[in-house]
Structures are given as structure tokens and as C-alpha cells.
Amino acid sequence: MDVTGLSLTTITLFLPIVGLAILLFMNGETHRGSLKWVAFATSIVTFVASVLMWINFDPGSAELQMVQRNTWAEITLGESVINVSYFVGVDGISMLLVLLTTFIMPIAILGSFGSHIFEERGREKLYYIFLMLLEWSMIGVFVVHDLIIFYVFWEVTLVPMYFLIGIWGSEDRIYAAVKFFLYTMAGSILMLIAILYVGNRSGTFSTYSAGGDVGVIERVQTFDGEGTYWDALGPEGEDTGFLLNSVESFLFLGFLIAFAIKVPIFPFHSWLPDAHVQAPTAGSVILAGVLLKMGTYGIVRFNLNLFPEATVAWAPTIAFLGVVGIIYGAWVSYAQDNVKKLVAYSSVSHLGFVVVGIFALNAQGLQGATLQMVNHGISTGGLFLIVGMLYERWHTKEMADYGGVWKAMPLFGAISLVISLSSMGLPGLNGFIGEFTILLGSLGSDYLGFAFTLFATLGVILAAVYLLKMFQHVFMGELRNPLSSEDGYTLAWYEKAAYIPIIIMVFWMGLQPIVFFNLLDVSVDKIVALFVR
């Protein structure tokens, strides 16, 4: 593993900071028309850099690639010294999520081009600065492999999203922003305590080996003593009865609760609808497209790798919560009259599938879960873009105020239909292959029963029900609320440009999923090997 020199991972990670620096030195008034172009150009260059990472990535290797590691700080504990390192690199799982992040950001920025929020709230320069900061921190979460630096990036993501909701959100934006921040921060404190324990007991904060040091994941997976690695490091004489008495189990829950809030897994979901409904369009697209995946990624990267025995013990319980989330999210989505809140609750349902796939603890489930993270980001991000474009024209989120939009805007109606069908999992589109693989994995799991698959499948049916209800109310029938100007029925060039890559990915991932499965194969197999019975 090469750990010297400036890696392509580092270049991709810090490109958004370059854009942020340029924006800082621009005058917000005299360069007002250029601000969005600087942000958009930066996001495009970052996407190109991530594609170069993909081109240079070897899918046949399960090791971290394009690695860079430099010591950031040294902490002395007794006679030992623990290094905190800038340690970045990608495997197949993180590579796919970096691509998702850099793909979603330019689309979110395009969705802001024609927004009226700057006429009402101003501060356009600050808005794009926060978007650049958000992209930097999200990429950091997916590429960093030192627990302390990971935690720093994890927390930094809260700041720009808090201000995006609180400044440019809707009527109850302050309430939603504070709720989002406090919920996520509360879970993060538990994760910080678990990180400090892991670093103190294992002698390193690096998750993988690098520069001659053995990472904590290798320490855990090669431990050869009695009981579990974490129990052996716990207080002497501790009761190691598993679910609630072992050290490993408590550490597992410390990480899991932080990630479960971010996903969000039922019953930690109540912050999400408020944040989505109040956020500006770009905020909702990024929140659904990328931020929620930080939680599911964290579970895969840390919970499964660091705490394999606790994962097995807790798998049925967490998978059960995932199934509850699938059905609950779908049921509540159907009950909504607010179109944005309907799409928000659909995220709870769709991400329940990801949770079930992860805790199936086999290759099919984990591959399907990772692919579904990307599918959800594309499809639900597209749905929030649709809602944002509707709101910009009609200034309402109530489904009763729409109707007949397809007649007035046939191209927009056709695009919306494709994205809605992809979200409900129509075969041939991206949503189907992820959910199908997850259900295949849960059915063949050694840790989950047939009932998990049976009830999860109900979510597929319910998704069709609430999405078709939404589509019928908004797009079908007669136009109930005509616009004052015919120009409003025409999609602007930047709106079309935002949808073109989404539609391409919807069909590409649906018709050629092997491209993405190949990226995941060996990285997933390395994790699943921990759980083969």
C-alpha cells in the first residue's frame, strides 16, 4: 500500500475547498452573476476528478487504493504514543459513494440557478460557500480511515446543512435546522466516546494498516484469544454475556446510534421530514442524495468491520427495525397531503431496505444495500428536484393545489414519471436491481428469517401505491391552478441539464448493473468473510 505522495484521493477531496477559497475572495454584489458559475464549475471539476479515480481504481483488489497518510498529531498515553493521521484512500464501497457525492452536487447547484430564495433571503455568496464546504466534508467522510479525522469530517457536515436549512429554508426553518443539528449531535457524542475507547485500547485510530502500523480492523479480525477482542480488553472480571453486557456490544451501539440517527433508522427518524420539508431544493437533494448515506456507510465501514460478533448478535433486531421503517415510512407517505413530506417519508421506507440488506450479512444483501444507497440518492434526489421545480412555479407543496401538470408541461411530466417509476422499483430502472438483490440476500441470510423478506416485500407494493397517488394528484387530470404566465410552463435549460444525468443513470444502472457490482465484489467479499458460518 503506497502511503506517500499526493494521491488522487486528496486532490478530489480538496477541490471543493479551492472553489470555496475563490468564492471567499469574490465580491458578493459585483460578482453576483458569477457566484453560481464558480460553484458549478468547481463541482464539475470535482466530478471529473472522481471519475479519474474510478478509471484508476483496480476492482480486483480489496485493499485501499490511491492512499495517502501523513501524521497529524501524536497523543501520549502512558508509555505509548498514538498517532492521529490524515489517512485517505478508497475501496469499492467508498469509491461508489464518492462518485455519488460528486454526481449529486452539480445537479443540486443547477437546481438553485433559477431559485427565488436569493431575492427573498439574499446571501447568495454564503449559500454557495456552504455547498462547497458540504461537498468537501461529505467526500471526507467516505475517504478518511482515521477515526478521529473521520469524526471531524462527520461533524463538519452538520454546519453547512444547519445554515442551508436555517437561512434559506421555508417557514419553520429555524425549528427544523435546530432539530436536525441536535439529533445528529446527540448521536455523535456516543460515537466519540466509542472512538476514544477504541483508540485507547487498541493503540491506534487508523482503521487499516498503513506505514508499518497495524490498523484497528486488522487487530480485531486477527485476534486469537478467548471471547471477543473487545471483551478481552475490557475491565477484568466483566460479565461477557453478550447483548447488553459485553464491551463490544456497548461499542457497537455507540457507533450504531450515531449512524442510525443519520440514516435514519426507525424510531430515530422524526428529524428527517422537518428537515426535508423546510430545506431549500438543493439542501433536500443533497440531504436525500448523500447525507443519509453517511449513516449506512458508517454501519458497513465500522460496525461490521470492528464489531463482528456484536453485529451478529444485533443483526435480527436492527433488521427488524429496518422492516418496520419500510412499512411505517410507506404507510405514512401515503397519508401525506404535502408532496415534499411524502417524498421525505419515502426515504425512511427506502433506506429501511438498505438496513435489511446490510444486516443480511451476505454478499447479495450487502451488494444490494450499497447499490441501493446510490439508487436512492439518484431517484429521491430527482424527486426532490421535481418538487422544487413545482414549488418555484406554484408556490405550494399541497397536492390538492396541483393537477393536470402533465398537460401543461408534457416534457416535465414524462421526466417525472420515469423518476417516480425508478423510485418504486420498476424492472429495467435503477431502483429494481437494488431492492431485488437486497430481498435475495435477506431470503438467503443465515441470520434473518423468511418473515423479514416477506414483510420487506410489502414495501415494494406500498411504494407503488403512494408514488402513483402522488403522480395522479399532481400530474393527471385537468389543470386546476393555471400559472399567470405561459412562460412558466417551459423548462429552463438548467432544469433540463439537471435531469439529463439523472435519467441516464436511472437507465444505465437499471440495464447494466454489472458495471457497479464489479466495483463492489471483492470489497464486499472481504467484509462478508467475517460472517460466513
Coordinates of C-alpha atoms in Angstrom, one line a residue:
M1 CA 0.0 0.0 0.0
D2 CA 1.6 3.3 -1.1
V3 CA 1.2 5.9 1.6
T4 CA 3.5 8.6 0.2
G5 CA 3.0 11.5 -2.2
L6 CA -0.1 13.5 -3.2
S7 CA -2.8 11.0 -4.0
L8 CA -5.7 11.4 -6.4
T9 CA -8.0 10.9 -3.4
T10 CA -6.5 14.0 -1.8
I11 CA -6.8 16.1 -4.9
T12 CA -10.5 15.1 -5.3
L13 CA -11.2 15.8 -1.6
F14 CA -9.7 19.3 -1.6
L15 CA -11.0 20.6 -5.0
P16 CA -14.2 21.9 -3.3
I17 CA -12.0 23.9 -0.9
V18 CA -10.4 25.6 -3.9
G19 CA -13.8 26.6 -5.1
L20 CA -14.7 27.8 -1.6
A21 CA -11.5 29.9 -1.5
I22 CA -12.3 31.5 -4.8
L23 CA -15.8 32.4 -3.6
L24 CA -14.4 33.9 -0.4
F25 CA -12.4 36.5 -2.4
M26 CA -15.3 37.4 -4.7
N27 CA -17.5 40.4 -4.0
G28 CA -21.0 39.1 -3.4
E29 CA -22.6 42.2 -5.1
T30 CA -20.4 43.0 -8.1
H31 CA -19.8 39.3 -9.0
R32 CA -23.3 38.1 -8.2
G33 CA -23.9 36.6 -11.6
S34 CA -20.6 34.7 -11.4
L35 CA -21.0 33.0 -8.0
K36 CA -23.1 30.1 -9.1
W37 CA -20.8 29.5 -12.1
V38 CA -17.8 29.2 -9.8
A39 CA -19.6 26.8 -7.6
F40 CA -20.9 24.8 -10.6
A41 CA -17.5 24.7 -12.3
T42 CA -15.9 23.5 -9.1
S43 CA -18.4 20.7 -8.7
I44 CA -17.9 19.6 -12.3
V45 CA -14.1 19.6 -11.9
T46 CA -14.5 17.6 -8.7
F47 CA -16.8 15.1 -10.5
V48 CA -14.2 14.7 -13.3
A49 CA -11.5 14.0 -10.7
S50 CA -13.7 11.3 -9.1
V51 CA -14.2 9.7 -12.5
L52 CA -10.4 9.7 -12.9
M53 CA -10.3 7.9 -9.5
W54 CA -12.7 5.3 -10.9
I55 CA -10.6 4.8 -14.0
N56 CA -7.5 4.3 -12.0
F57 CA -9.3 2.0 -9.5
D58 CA -8.5 -1.7 -9.6
P59 CA -11.8 -3.5 -8.9
G60 CA -9.9 -6.8 -8.5
S61 CA -8.2 -5.6 -5.3
A62 CA -9.9 -5.4 -1.9
E63 CA -7.1 -3.2 -0.5
L64 CA -7.4 0.6 -0.1
Q65 CA -6.2 2.3 -3.2
M66 CA -4.9 5.8 -4.0
V67 CA -3.8 6.1 -0.4
Q68 CA -2.1 9.0 1.3
R69 CA -1.2 9.0 5.0
N70 CA 0.6 11.8 7.0
T71 CA 0.8 12.1 10.8
W72 CA -1.3 15.0 12.0
A73 CA -0.9 14.7 15.8
E74 CA 0.7 12.4 18.4
I75 CA -1.1 11.6 21.6
T76 CA 1.0 10.2 24.5
L77 CA -0.9 7.7 26.8
G78 CA 1.4 6.4 29.5
E79 CA 4.3 4.8 27.7
S80 CA 2.6 4.5 24.4
V81 CA 2.2 7.1 21.6
I82 CA -1.0 7.0 19.4
N83 CA -0.8 8.8 16.1
V84 CA -3.7 10.7 14.6
S85 CA -3.2 10.7 10.8
Y86 CA -4.5 12.2 7.7
F87 CA -5.2 8.8 6.2
V88 CA -7.3 8.7 3.0
G89 CA -8.0 6.0 0.4
V90 CA -10.8 4.2 -1.3
D91 CA -12.1 0.7 -1.7
G92 CA -15.0 -0.4 -3.9
I93 CA -17.7 0.7 -1.4
S94 CA -16.2 4.2 -0.7
M95 CA -15.4 4.7 -4.4
L96 CA -19.0 4.3 -5.4
L97 CA -20.2 6.7 -2.7
V98 CA -17.6 9.3 -3.7
L99 CA -18.9 9.1 -7.3
L100 CA -22.5 9.6 -5.9
T101 CA -21.4 12.7 -3.9
T102 CA -19.6 14.4 -6.8
F103 CA -22.5 13.4 -9.2
I104 CA -25.2 14.9 -7.0
M105 CA -23.6 18.2 -6.2
P106 CA -23.6 19.8 -9.7
I107 CA -27.2 18.7 -10.1
A108 CA -28.1 20.3 -6.8
I109 CA -26.3 23.5 -7.8
L110 CA -28.2 23.6 -11.2
G111 CA -31.4 23.2 -9.2
S112 CA -30.5 26.5 -7.5
F113 CA -29.9 28.5 -10.6
G114 CA -33.5 29.8 -11.1
S115 CA -34.4 29.9 -7.4
H116 CA -36.2 32.9 -5.9
I117 CA -34.7 32.3 -2.4
F118 CA -31.9 34.8 -3.0
E119 CA -34.4 37.5 -3.9
E120 CA -36.1 36.8 -0.5
R121 CA -33.1 36.0 1.7
G122 CA -30.1 37.2 -0.1
R123 CA -26.6 36.0 0.9
E124 CA -26.0 34.1 -2.4
K125 CA -22.3 34.0 -1.9
L126 CA -22.6 32.4 1.5
Y127 CA -25.0 29.9 0.1
Y128 CA -22.5 28.6 -2.4
I129 CA -19.7 28.7 0.1
F130 CA -21.7 26.3 2.3
L131 CA -22.4 24.0 -0.6
M132 CA -18.6 23.7 -1.3
L133 CA -17.9 23.1 2.4
L134 CA -20.6 20.5 2.5
E135 CA -19.2 18.7 -0.6
W136 CA -15.7 18.7 1.0
S137 CA -16.9 17.2 4.3
M138 CA -19.1 14.6 2.7
I139 CA -16.2 13.3 0.5
G140 CA -14.0 13.3 3.6
V141 CA -16.4 11.0 5.4
F142 CA -16.2 8.5 2.6
V143 CA -12.4 8.5 2.1
V144 CA -10.9 9.1 5.6
H145 CA -9.7 6.0 7.5
D146 CA -8.6 7.5 10.8
L147 CA -11.3 7.5 13.4
I148 CA -10.5 11.0 14.8
I149 CA -10.3 12.7 11.4
F150 CA -13.4 10.8 10.3
Y151 CA -15.2 12.2 13.3
V152 CA -14.1 15.7 12.4
F153 CA -15.5 15.4 8.8
W154 CA -18.7 13.8 10.2
E155 CA -19.3 16.8 12.5
V156 CA -18.3 19.4 9.9
T157 CA -21.2 18.2 7.6
L158 CA -23.6 19.5 10.3
V159 CA -22.6 23.1 10.0
P160 CA -23.3 23.9 6.3
M161 CA -26.5 21.9 6.3
Y162 CA -27.7 23.7 9.5
F163 CA -27.2 27.1 7.9
L164 CA -28.7 26.0 4.5
I165 CA -31.9 25.0 6.2
G166 CA -31.9 27.8 8.8
I167 CA -31.2 30.7 6.4
W168 CA -32.8 29.6 3.1
G169 CA -35.4 27.2 4.3
S170 CA -39.2 27.6 4.4
E171 CA -41.5 29.0 7.2
D172 CA -40.4 26.7 10.1
R173 CA -36.7 26.6 9.0
I174 CA -35.2 27.5 12.4
Y175 CA -37.1 24.7 14.2
A176 CA -36.1 22.2 11.5
A177 CA -32.4 23.3 11.5
V178 CA -32.1 23.1 15.3
K179 CA -33.8 19.7 15.4
F180 CA -31.6 18.4 12.7
F181 CA -28.4 19.7 14.5
L182 CA -29.3 18.5 18.0
Y183 CA -30.5 15.0 16.9
T184 CA -27.3 14.3 14.9
M185 CA -25.0 15.9 17.5
A186 CA -26.5 13.8 20.3
G187 CA -25.7 10.6 18.5
S188 CA -22.3 11.8 17.6
I189 CA -21.3 12.2 21.2
L190 CA -21.9 8.5 21.8
M191 CA -19.7 7.7 18.7
L192 CA -17.0 10.0 20.0
I193 CA -16.9 8.1 23.4
A194 CA -16.7 4.8 21.5
I195 CA -13.9 6.1 19.2
L196 CA -11.8 7.3 22.2
Y197 CA -12.2 3.8 23.8
V198 CA -11.2 2.0 20.6
G199 CA -8.2 4.2 20.1
N200 CA -7.1 3.9 23.8
R201 CA -7.5 0.1 24.0
S202 CA -6.2 -0.8 20.5
G203 CA -3.3 1.7 20.4
T204 CA -4.3 3.3 17.1
F205 CA -7.1 5.4 15.5
S206 CA -6.2 4.1 12.0
T207 CA -8.8 1.6 10.8
Y208 CA -6.5 -0.1 8.4
S209 CA -2.8 -0.9 8.3
A210 CA -0.6 1.8 6.8
G211 CA 3.0 2.9 7.1
G212 CA 4.0 -0.2 9.1
D213 CA 1.3 0.2 11.7
V214 CA -1.4 -2.4 12.2
G215 CA -4.9 -0.8 11.9
V216 CA -7.6 -1.5 14.5
I217 CA -9.7 -3.5 12.0
E218 CA -6.8 -5.9 11.5
R219 CA -6.3 -6.2 15.2
V220 CA -10.0 -7.1 15.7
Q221 CA -10.1 -9.6 12.8
T222 CA -6.9 -11.4 13.7
F223 CA -7.5 -11.6 17.5
D224 CA -6.8 -15.1 18.7
G225 CA -7.8 -15.0 22.4
E226 CA -10.8 -16.3 24.3
G227 CA -14.1 -14.4 23.8
T228 CA -14.1 -11.3 21.7
Y229 CA -11.3 -8.8 21.1
W230 CA -13.2 -6.0 22.9
D231 CA -14.2 -8.2 25.9
A232 CA -10.6 -9.2 26.3
L233 CA -9.7 -5.5 26.6
G234 CA -12.5 -4.7 29.0
P235 CA -12.3 -4.5 32.8
E236 CA -11.2 -7.7 34.5
G237 CA -14.0 -9.9 35.7
E238 CA -16.6 -8.3 33.5
D239 CA -19.7 -10.3 32.6
T240 CA -19.4 -11.1 28.9
G241 CA -23.0 -12.2 28.4
F242 CA -23.5 -10.7 25.0
L243 CA -26.3 -8.4 24.1
L244 CA -26.0 -5.8 26.7
N245 CA -23.1 -6.8 28.9
S246 CA -20.1 -7.1 26.6
V247 CA -17.7 -4.3 25.8
E248 CA -18.0 -5.0 22.1
S249 CA -21.8 -4.7 22.3
F250 CA -21.6 -1.3 24.0
L251 CA -19.1 0.0 21.5
F252 CA -21.2 -1.4 18.6
L253 CA -24.2 0.6 20.0
G254 CA -22.2 3.8 20.4
F255 CA -21.3 3.8 16.7
L256 CA -24.7 2.4 15.6
I257 CA -26.9 5.0 17.3
A258 CA -24.9 7.9 15.7
F259 CA -25.3 6.2 12.3
A260 CA -29.0 5.2 12.9
I261 CA -29.9 8.8 13.5
K262 CA -28.3 9.9 10.3
V263 CA -29.9 7.1 8.1
P264 CA -32.4 7.5 9.8
I265 CA -33.5 4.1 11.1
F266 CA -36.9 3.9 12.8
P267 CA -37.5 5.2 15.6
F268 CA -34.7 7.8 15.1
H269 CA -36.4 9.3 12.0
S270 CA -38.5 12.2 13.3
W271 CA -36.0 14.9 12.4
L272 CA -35.9 14.0 8.7
P273 CA -39.4 15.1 7.5
D274 CA -39.0 18.5 9.1
A275 CA -35.5 19.0 7.6
H276 CA -36.6 17.9 4.2
V277 CA -39.8 20.0 4.1
Q278 CA -38.1 23.2 5.3
A279 CA -34.8 22.8 3.4
P280 CA -34.3 24.6 0.1
T281 CA -34.3 22.4 -3.0
A282 CA -30.5 21.9 -3.2
G283 CA -30.5 21.1 0.6
S284 CA -33.2 18.4 0.1
V285 CA -31.4 16.9 -2.9
I286 CA -28.1 16.7 -1.1
L287 CA -29.7 15.5 2.2
A288 CA -31.5 12.7 0.4
G289 CA -28.8 12.0 -2.2
V290 CA -25.7 11.9 0.0
L291 CA -26.0 12.9 3.7
L292 CA -28.3 10.0 4.7
K293 CA -25.8 7.5 3.1
M294 CA -23.2 8.6 5.6
G295 CA -25.1 6.6 8.2
T296 CA -25.4 3.4 6.2
Y297 CA -21.8 3.7 5.0
G298 CA -20.7 4.1 8.6
I299 CA -22.5 1.0 9.6
V300 CA -20.8 -1.0 6.9
R301 CA -17.3 0.5 7.4
F302 CA -17.2 0.5 11.2
N303 CA -19.9 -1.6 12.8
L304 CA -19.5 -4.6 10.6
N305 CA -15.7 -4.5 10.5
L306 CA -14.9 -3.5 14.1
F307 CA -17.6 -5.5 15.9
P308 CA -18.4 -8.6 14.0
E309 CA -19.7 -10.7 17.0
A310 CA -21.9 -7.8 18.2
T311 CA -23.1 -7.4 14.6
V312 CA -24.2 -11.0 14.5
A313 CA -25.9 -10.7 17.9
W314 CA -27.8 -7.5 17.0
A315 CA -28.5 -8.3 13.3
P316 CA -32.1 -9.6 13.7
T317 CA -33.0 -6.6 16.0
I318 CA -31.6 -3.9 13.6
A319 CA -33.1 -5.7 10.6
F320 CA -36.4 -5.8 12.3
L321 CA -36.3 -2.0 12.8
G322 CA -35.4 -1.7 9.1
V323 CA -38.5 -3.7 8.2
V324 CA -40.6 -1.5 10.5
G325 CA -39.2 1.5 8.8
I326 CA -40.0 0.1 5.3
I327 CA -43.7 -0.4 6.2
Y328 CA -44.1 2.6 8.5
G329 CA -42.4 5.0 6.1
A330 CA -44.6 3.8 3.2
W331 CA -47.8 4.0 5.2
V332 CA -47.1 7.5 6.4
S333 CA -46.1 8.6 2.9
Y334 CA -49.5 7.5 1.6
A335 CA -51.2 9.6 4.3
Q336 CA -49.5 12.9 3.3
D337 CA -51.1 15.8 1.6
N338 CA -47.8 17.7 1.4
V339 CA -45.9 16.4 -1.6
K340 CA -42.5 17.2 -0.2
K341 CA -43.3 15.5 3.1
L342 CA -44.5 12.4 1.1
V343 CA -41.1 12.2 -0.6
A344 CA -39.3 12.7 2.8
Y345 CA -41.1 9.8 4.4
S346 CA -40.4 7.7 1.4
S347 CA -36.7 8.0 2.3
V348 CA -37.4 6.3 5.7
S349 CA -39.0 3.4 3.8
H350 CA -36.4 3.0 1.0
L351 CA -33.5 3.2 3.5
G352 CA -35.1 0.5 5.5
F353 CA -34.3 -1.8 2.6
V354 CA -30.7 -0.7 2.8
V355 CA -30.6 -1.6 6.5
V356 CA -32.1 -5.1 5.9
G357 CA -29.6 -5.7 3.1
I358 CA -26.7 -4.7 5.4
F359 CA -27.7 -7.0 8.2
A360 CA -28.4 -10.0 6.0
L361 CA -24.6 -10.2 6.3
N362 CA -24.1 -12.0 3.0
A363 CA -22.7 -10.8 -0.4
Q364 CA -26.1 -10.4 -2.1
G365 CA -27.5 -8.3 0.8
L366 CA -24.5 -6.1 1.2
Q367 CA -24.0 -5.5 -2.5
G368 CA -27.7 -4.7 -3.0
A369 CA -27.6 -2.4 0.0
T370 CA -24.6 -0.4 -1.3
L371 CA -26.1 -0.2 -4.8
Q372 CA -29.5 0.9 -3.2
M373 CA -27.7 3.7 -1.4
V374 CA -26.7 5.1 -4.8
N375 CA -30.1 4.3 -6.4
H376 CA -31.9 6.1 -3.6
G377 CA -29.7 9.1 -4.0
I378 CA -30.4 9.4 -7.7
S379 CA -34.1 8.6 -7.6
T380 CA -35.1 10.5 -4.4
G381 CA -32.8 13.4 -5.3
G382 CA -34.6 13.6 -8.6
L383 CA -38.0 13.6 -6.8
F384 CA -36.9 16.5 -4.6
L385 CA -35.7 18.3 -7.7
I386 CA -39.2 17.8 -9.2
V387 CA -40.9 19.1 -6.0
G388 CA -38.6 22.1 -6.0
M389 CA -39.4 23.0 -9.6
L390 CA -43.1 22.7 -8.9
Y391 CA -42.8 24.9 -5.9
E392 CA -40.8 27.6 -7.8
R393 CA -43.8 27.9 -10.2
W394 CA -46.9 27.3 -8.0
H395 CA -45.5 28.3 -4.6
T396 CA -47.3 25.5 -2.8
K397 CA -46.5 22.0 -1.5
E398 CA -50.0 20.8 -1.1
M399 CA -51.1 18.1 -3.7
A400 CA -54.6 19.5 -3.7
D401 CA -53.3 22.7 -5.4
Y402 CA -51.9 20.8 -8.3
G403 CA -53.4 18.6 -11.1
G404 CA -53.0 18.5 -14.8
V405 CA -49.3 19.5 -14.7
W406 CA -48.6 16.9 -17.5
K407 CA -51.0 18.6 -19.9
A408 CA -49.3 22.0 -19.3
M409 CA -45.7 20.6 -19.2
P410 CA -45.6 17.3 -21.1
L411 CA -41.7 17.0 -21.1
F412 CA -41.6 17.7 -17.3
G413 CA -44.4 15.1 -16.8
A414 CA -42.6 12.4 -18.8
I415 CA -39.4 13.0 -16.8
S416 CA -41.3 12.9 -13.5
L417 CA -42.9 9.7 -14.5
V418 CA -39.6 8.0 -15.2
I419 CA -38.1 9.1 -11.9
S420 CA -41.3 8.1 -10.0
L421 CA -41.2 4.6 -11.6
S422 CA -37.5 4.3 -10.8
S423 CA -38.2 5.1 -7.1
M424 CA -40.9 2.5 -6.9
G425 CA -38.6 -0.2 -8.4
L426 CA -39.9 -0.8 -11.9
P427 CA -37.8 -3.6 -13.6
G428 CA -35.4 -2.1 -16.1
L429 CA -34.8 1.0 -13.9
N430 CA -32.2 1.6 -11.2
G431 CA -34.5 1.1 -8.2
F432 CA -35.4 -2.5 -9.1
I433 CA -32.0 -4.1 -9.1
G434 CA -31.0 -2.8 -5.7
E435 CA -34.2 -3.9 -3.9
F436 CA -34.3 -7.2 -5.8
T437 CA -30.7 -8.0 -4.7
I438 CA -31.5 -7.0 -1.1
L439 CA -34.5 -9.3 -1.0
L440 CA -32.5 -12.1 -2.5
G441 CA -29.9 -11.5 0.2
S442 CA -32.3 -11.4 3.1
L443 CA -34.0 -14.6 1.8
G444 CA -30.7 -16.4 1.8
S445 CA -29.4 -15.0 5.0
D446 CA -28.1 -17.2 7.9
Y447 CA -29.2 -14.6 10.4
L448 CA -32.6 -13.4 9.2
G449 CA -35.8 -15.4 8.7
F450 CA -38.2 -15.7 5.9
A451 CA -40.6 -13.2 7.6
F452 CA -38.1 -10.4 7.1
T453 CA -38.2 -10.9 3.3
L454 CA -42.0 -11.3 3.3
F455 CA -42.7 -8.0 5.1
A456 CA -40.0 -6.1 3.4
T457 CA -41.6 -7.1 0.0
L458 CA -44.7 -5.3 1.2
G459 CA -42.7 -2.1 1.0
V460 CA -42.3 -2.5 -2.8
I461 CA -46.0 -2.7 -3.2
L462 CA -46.7 0.2 -0.9
A463 CA -44.1 2.3 -2.7
A464 CA -46.1 1.9 -5.9
V465 CA -49.3 2.9 -4.1
Y466 CA -48.0 6.2 -2.6
L467 CA -46.0 7.2 -5.6
L468 CA -48.8 6.6 -8.0
K469 CA -51.1 8.5 -5.7
M470 CA -48.7 11.5 -5.8
F471 CA -48.3 11.3 -9.5
Q472 CA -52.0 11.1 -10.1
H473 CA -52.8 14.1 -7.9
V474 CA -50.1 16.3 -9.2
F475 CA -49.8 15.4 -12.9
M476 CA -53.0 13.9 -14.1
G477 CA -56.5 15.3 -14.7
E478 CA -57.3 18.9 -15.5
L479 CA -55.1 21.8 -14.7
R480 CA -56.6 23.2 -11.5
N481 CA -54.3 26.1 -10.9
P482 CA -53.1 27.7 -14.1
L483 CA -50.0 29.9 -13.9
S484 CA -50.3 33.6 -14.7
S485 CA -47.7 33.4 -17.5
E486 CA -47.3 30.8 -20.2
D487 CA -43.5 31.1 -19.8
G488 CA -43.7 29.2 -16.5
Y489 CA -44.7 26.0 -18.3
T490 CA -41.3 25.9 -20.2
L491 CA -38.4 24.1 -18.6
A492 CA -35.3 26.3 -18.5
W493 CA -32.1 25.0 -19.9
Y494 CA -30.5 24.5 -16.5
E495 CA -33.6 22.5 -15.4
K496 CA -33.2 20.2 -18.4
A497 CA -29.5 19.9 -17.8
A498 CA -30.1 18.8 -14.2
Y499 CA -32.4 16.0 -15.3
I500 CA -30.3 14.6 -18.2
P501 CA -27.7 12.9 -16.0
I502 CA -30.4 11.6 -13.6
I503 CA -32.3 9.9 -16.5
I504 CA -29.1 8.5 -17.9
M505 CA -28.2 6.9 -14.6
V506 CA -31.7 5.6 -14.0
F507 CA -31.5 3.6 -17.2
W508 CA -27.8 2.7 -17.0
M509 CA -27.9 1.3 -13.5
G510 CA -31.2 -0.5 -14.3
L511 CA -30.0 -2.1 -17.5
Q512 CA -26.2 -2.5 -16.8
P513 CA -25.9 -3.1 -13.1
I514 CA -22.9 -5.4 -13.6
V515 CA -20.7 -2.3 -14.0
F516 CA -21.4 -1.3 -10.5
F517 CA -21.5 -4.8 -9.0
N518 CA -18.0 -5.4 -10.4
L519 CA -16.8 -2.4 -8.4
L520 CA -18.2 -3.8 -5.2
D521 CA -17.4 -7.5 -5.5
V522 CA -14.1 -8.0 -3.7
S523 CA -14.6 -5.3 -1.1
V524 CA -17.9 -6.8 -0.1
D525 CA -16.5 -10.3 -0.1
K526 CA -13.8 -9.2 2.4
I527 CA -16.4 -8.0 4.8
V528 CA -18.8 -10.9 4.4
A529 CA -16.0 -13.4 5.1
L530 CA -16.3 -12.3 8.7
F531 CA -19.9 -13.7 8.9
V532 CA -19.7 -16.9 6.9
R533 CA -20.9 -19.8 9.1

